Amino acid sequence: MYRVGDYVYFENSSSNPYLIRRIEELNKTPSGNVEAKVVCFYRRRDISNSLIVLADKHAKEMEEELETPSILDLTEKQRHQLKHREIFLSRQYESLPATHIRGKCGVSLLNETESVACYLEKEDGFFYSLVYDPSQKTLLADKGEIRVGSRYQADITDMLNEGESDARDQSKMEVKVWDPDNPLNDRQIDQFLVVARFV
């Protein structure tokens, strides 16, 4: 049983690897067949060599940003397998007959906090970090990436012991902008929020 949101294999040729797609809609055609509107993912073999070089450069930069370079711990065979597990999201949709679905697979956005080896452990598991535009022949980082490392996260100080005073300069700290014990009633708060949305 396949549902909207499932990542699936589609067969388009017996000599090529299965296509990887995400189901966006399932529709019944007038002839009674089921058609799937899908988002396309592309394998490395589907994009040009110049874009593969760009993808490898992006992967290397991401690896250098991480504090533990886990890809260096992989064997040559595992690195080769990892390249076959990387796919590229696109914003391209197509409609395919549901009879060409050959099974489910898993696709996830590359998580910088996990070891890359975990993507090799999942059978039928793939990952992506870049978006491919087949019409423009471009490869871009997907928006919303979360960066990990001391340059991107706040340093949290240790919790004070009971009775210990805070020696930090309070004038350099944040300014309190909300007090739950304020004199405003719910109506005034709602009015403020409505006005704040338009600013």
Tab-separated table of C-alpha atoms in Angstrom:
chain	number	residue	atom	x	y	z
A	1	MET	CA	0.000	0.000	0.000
A	2	TYR	CA	1.445	3.363	-1.013
A	3	ARG	CA	0.487	6.734	0.434
A	4	VAL	CA	1.144	10.391	-0.268
A	5	GLY	CA	4.555	11.264	1.158
A	6	ASP	CA	6.078	7.819	0.551
A	7	TYR	CA	9.449	7.588	-1.177
A	8	VAL	CA	9.271	4.911	-3.845
A	9	TYR	CA	11.176	3.236	-6.649
A	10	PHE	CA	9.799	3.601	-10.176
A	11	GLU	CA	10.897	1.414	-13.052
A	12	ASN	CA	11.279	3.229	-16.353
A	13	SER	CA	13.727	0.869	-18.047
A	14	SER	CA	14.883	-2.653	-17.286
A	15	SER	CA	18.503	-1.665	-17.966
A	16	ASN	CA	18.632	1.429	-15.693
A	17	PRO	CA	18.493	1.716	-11.899
A	18	TYR	CA	15.070	2.501	-10.476
A	19	LEU	CA	14.011	6.143	-10.351
A	20	ILE	CA	13.550	7.548	-6.846
A	21	ARG	CA	10.428	9.639	-6.349
A	22	ARG	CA	8.233	11.033	-3.560
A	23	ILE	CA	4.483	10.635	-4.019
A	24	GLU	CA	2.642	13.967	-3.877
A	25	GLU	CA	-0.759	12.840	-5.172
A	26	LEU	CA	-2.471	9.616	-6.175
A	27	ASN	CA	-5.247	10.088	-8.757
A	28	LYS	CA	-7.556	7.729	-10.576
A	29	THR	CA	-7.667	8.363	-14.314
A	30	PRO	CA	-10.916	8.163	-16.351
A	31	SER	CA	-9.753	4.760	-17.613
A	32	GLY	CA	-9.618	3.482	-14.014
A	33	ASN	CA	-5.829	3.371	-13.670
A	34	VAL	CA	-4.030	5.044	-10.775
A	35	GLU	CA	-1.513	7.744	-11.621
A	36	ALA	CA	1.019	9.175	-9.178
A	37	LYS	CA	2.132	12.799	-9.242
A	38	VAL	CA	5.677	12.645	-7.893
A	39	VAL	CA	8.661	14.817	-6.991
A	40	CYS	CA	11.808	13.769	-8.851
A	41	PHE	CA	15.100	12.893	-7.214
A	42	TYR	CA	18.218	12.443	-9.314
A	43	ARG	CA	21.163	10.119	-8.886
A	44	ARG	CA	24.775	11.161	-9.495
A	45	ARG	CA	24.675	9.380	-12.867
A	46	ASP	CA	21.844	11.698	-13.965
A	47	ILE	CA	23.754	14.970	-13.562
A	48	SER	CA	26.743	16.379	-15.438
A	49	ASN	CA	30.357	15.797	-14.365
A	50	SER	CA	30.852	19.499	-13.601
A	51	LEU	CA	27.945	19.365	-11.137
A	52	ILE	CA	29.302	16.181	-9.556
A	53	VAL	CA	32.570	18.044	-8.903
A	54	LEU	CA	30.507	20.810	-7.278
A	55	ALA	CA	28.612	18.263	-5.146
A	56	ASP	CA	31.888	16.672	-4.005
A	57	LYS	CA	33.260	20.111	-3.116
A	58	HIS	CA	30.114	20.859	-1.074
A	59	ALA	CA	30.449	17.513	0.741
A	60	LYS	CA	34.101	18.231	1.537
A	61	GLU	CA	33.265	21.700	2.892
A	62	MET	CA	30.541	20.234	5.086
A	63	GLU	CA	32.961	17.610	6.377
A	64	GLU	CA	35.544	20.275	7.262
A	65	GLU	CA	32.925	22.239	9.231
A	66	LEU	CA	32.156	19.243	11.417
A	67	GLU	CA	34.359	18.690	14.433
A	68	THR	CA	34.614	14.920	13.905
A	69	PRO	CA	35.509	14.028	10.321
A	70	SER	CA	33.669	10.679	10.224
A	71	ILE	CA	34.009	10.203	6.463
A	72	LEU	CA	37.760	9.761	6.921
A	73	ASP	CA	37.028	6.664	9.034
A	74	LEU	CA	35.251	4.954	6.132
A	75	THR	CA	36.907	2.380	3.901
A	76	GLU	CA	37.269	3.023	0.173
A	77	LYS	CA	34.373	0.634	-0.501
A	78	GLN	CA	32.130	2.445	2.016
A	79	ARG	CA	32.966	5.822	0.444
A	80	HIS	CA	32.002	4.417	-2.953
A	81	GLN	CA	28.720	3.070	-1.523
A	82	LEU	CA	28.020	6.418	0.132
A	83	LYS	CA	28.281	8.199	-3.220
A	84	HIS	CA	25.615	5.852	-4.581
A	85	ARG	CA	23.364	6.697	-1.629
A	86	GLU	CA	23.534	10.439	-2.303
A	87	ILE	CA	20.707	11.752	-4.451
A	88	PHE	CA	19.613	15.246	-5.413
A	89	LEU	CA	16.184	16.717	-4.760
A	90	SER	CA	14.529	18.655	-7.552
A	91	ARG	CA	11.475	20.886	-7.726
A	92	GLN	CA	10.364	18.970	-10.817
A	93	TYR	CA	7.086	17.041	-10.805
A	94	GLU	CA	5.953	14.324	-13.159
A	95	SER	CA	3.018	11.954	-13.437
A	96	LEU	CA	3.737	8.255	-13.679
A	97	PRO	CA	1.505	5.174	-13.696
A	98	ALA	CA	1.327	3.640	-10.219
A	99	THR	CA	1.811	0.203	-11.805
A	100	HIS	CA	5.484	1.136	-12.332
A	101	ILE	CA	6.139	1.434	-8.572
A	102	ARG	CA	8.596	-1.266	-7.517
A	103	GLY	CA	8.775	-0.722	-3.757
A	104	LYS	CA	9.438	1.781	-1.000
A	105	CYS	CA	12.714	3.391	-0.058
A	106	GLY	CA	13.796	5.963	2.495
A	107	VAL	CA	15.113	9.441	1.753
A	108	SER	CA	16.257	11.950	4.334
A	109	LEU	CA	17.931	15.328	4.408
A	110	LEU	CA	21.597	14.923	5.339
A	111	ASN	CA	21.832	15.338	9.097
A	112	GLU	CA	25.142	16.932	10.032
A	113	THR	CA	24.914	15.652	13.605
A	114	GLU	CA	24.832	11.984	12.569
A	115	SER	CA	27.673	9.873	11.321
A	116	VAL	CA	27.579	9.429	7.551
A	117	ALA	CA	28.035	5.701	8.149
A	118	CYS	CA	24.436	5.507	9.419
A	119	TYR	CA	23.239	6.098	5.844
A	120	LEU	CA	25.043	2.924	4.776
A	121	GLU	CA	23.345	0.849	7.479
A	122	LYS	CA	19.826	1.569	6.212
A	123	GLU	CA	18.798	-0.756	3.414
A	124	ASP	CA	17.103	1.183	0.621
A	125	GLY	CA	18.103	4.415	2.378
A	126	PHE	CA	19.254	7.541	0.576
A	127	PHE	CA	20.148	11.083	1.593
A	128	TYR	CA	20.316	14.495	-0.048
A	129	SER	CA	21.711	17.903	0.810
A	130	LEU	CA	21.572	19.676	-2.551
A	131	VAL	CA	18.761	20.657	-4.910
A	132	TYR	CA	19.193	20.018	-8.630
A	133	ASP	CA	17.427	22.160	-11.217
A	134	PRO	CA	17.330	20.102	-14.440
A	135	SER	CA	16.186	23.013	-16.615
A	136	GLN	CA	18.912	25.423	-15.427
A	137	LYS	CA	21.472	22.638	-14.844
A	138	THR	CA	22.330	24.052	-11.406
A	139	LEU	CA	22.989	22.537	-8.004
A	140	LEU	CA	22.226	24.548	-4.863
A	141	ALA	CA	22.163	23.898	-1.130
A	142	ASP	CA	18.671	23.268	0.201
A	143	LYS	CA	17.475	26.159	2.350
A	144	GLY	CA	17.078	25.691	6.058
A	145	GLU	CA	20.346	23.973	6.796
A	146	ILE	CA	21.322	23.822	10.451
A	147	ARG	CA	24.973	24.414	11.055
A	148	VAL	CA	26.716	22.543	13.834
A	149	GLY	CA	29.854	23.544	15.687
A	150	SER	CA	31.183	26.058	18.170
A	151	ARG	CA	30.900	28.886	15.630
A	152	TYR	CA	27.126	28.392	15.330
A	153	GLN	CA	25.861	27.375	18.786
A	154	ALA	CA	25.710	29.440	21.964
A	155	ASP	CA	28.000	28.635	24.880
A	156	ILE	CA	25.863	27.699	27.852
A	157	THR	CA	27.364	28.515	31.225
A	158	ASP	CA	27.201	26.045	34.098
A	159	MET	CA	24.169	26.219	36.353
A	160	LEU	CA	24.703	28.173	39.567
A	161	ASN	CA	24.689	26.246	42.821
A	162	GLU	CA	22.029	26.996	45.418
A	163	GLY	CA	22.836	30.346	47.053
A	164	GLU	CA	25.681	31.180	44.625
A	165	SER	CA	25.533	34.699	43.171
A	166	ASP	CA	25.741	35.493	39.461
A	167	ALA	CA	29.027	37.346	38.832
A	168	ARG	CA	28.185	38.328	35.248
A	169	ASP	CA	27.706	42.000	34.369
A	170	GLN	CA	23.909	42.242	34.175
A	171	SER	CA	24.069	45.474	32.130
A	172	LYS	CA	25.564	43.459	29.233
A	173	MET	CA	22.843	40.823	29.417
A	174	GLU	CA	19.547	40.778	27.541
A	175	VAL	CA	16.809	43.245	28.359
A	176	LYS	CA	13.621	41.766	29.767
A	177	VAL	CA	10.907	42.564	27.240
A	178	TRP	CA	8.032	40.443	28.532
A	179	ASP	CA	6.692	40.053	32.020
A	180	PRO	CA	3.820	37.592	32.445
A	181	ASP	CA	2.612	39.592	35.469
A	182	ASN	CA	2.039	42.727	33.358
A	183	PRO	CA	-1.049	44.949	33.725
A	184	LEU	CA	-2.321	44.232	30.175
A	185	ASN	CA	-5.545	42.303	29.724
A	186	ASP	CA	-6.031	39.616	27.044
A	187	ARG	CA	-7.762	42.020	24.647
A	188	GLN	CA	-4.868	44.497	24.794
A	189	ILE	CA	-2.350	41.699	24.217
A	190	ASP	CA	-4.328	40.484	21.181
A	191	GLN	CA	-4.437	44.034	19.773
A	192	PHE	CA	-0.689	44.361	20.217
A	193	LEU	CA	-0.063	41.041	18.446
A	194	VAL	CA	-2.261	42.071	15.501
A	195	VAL	CA	-0.330	45.326	15.122
A	196	ALA	CA	3.030	43.532	15.531
A	197	ARG	CA	2.246	41.192	12.622
A	198	PHE	CA	1.983	44.136	10.236
A	199	VAL	CA	5.314	45.656	11.196
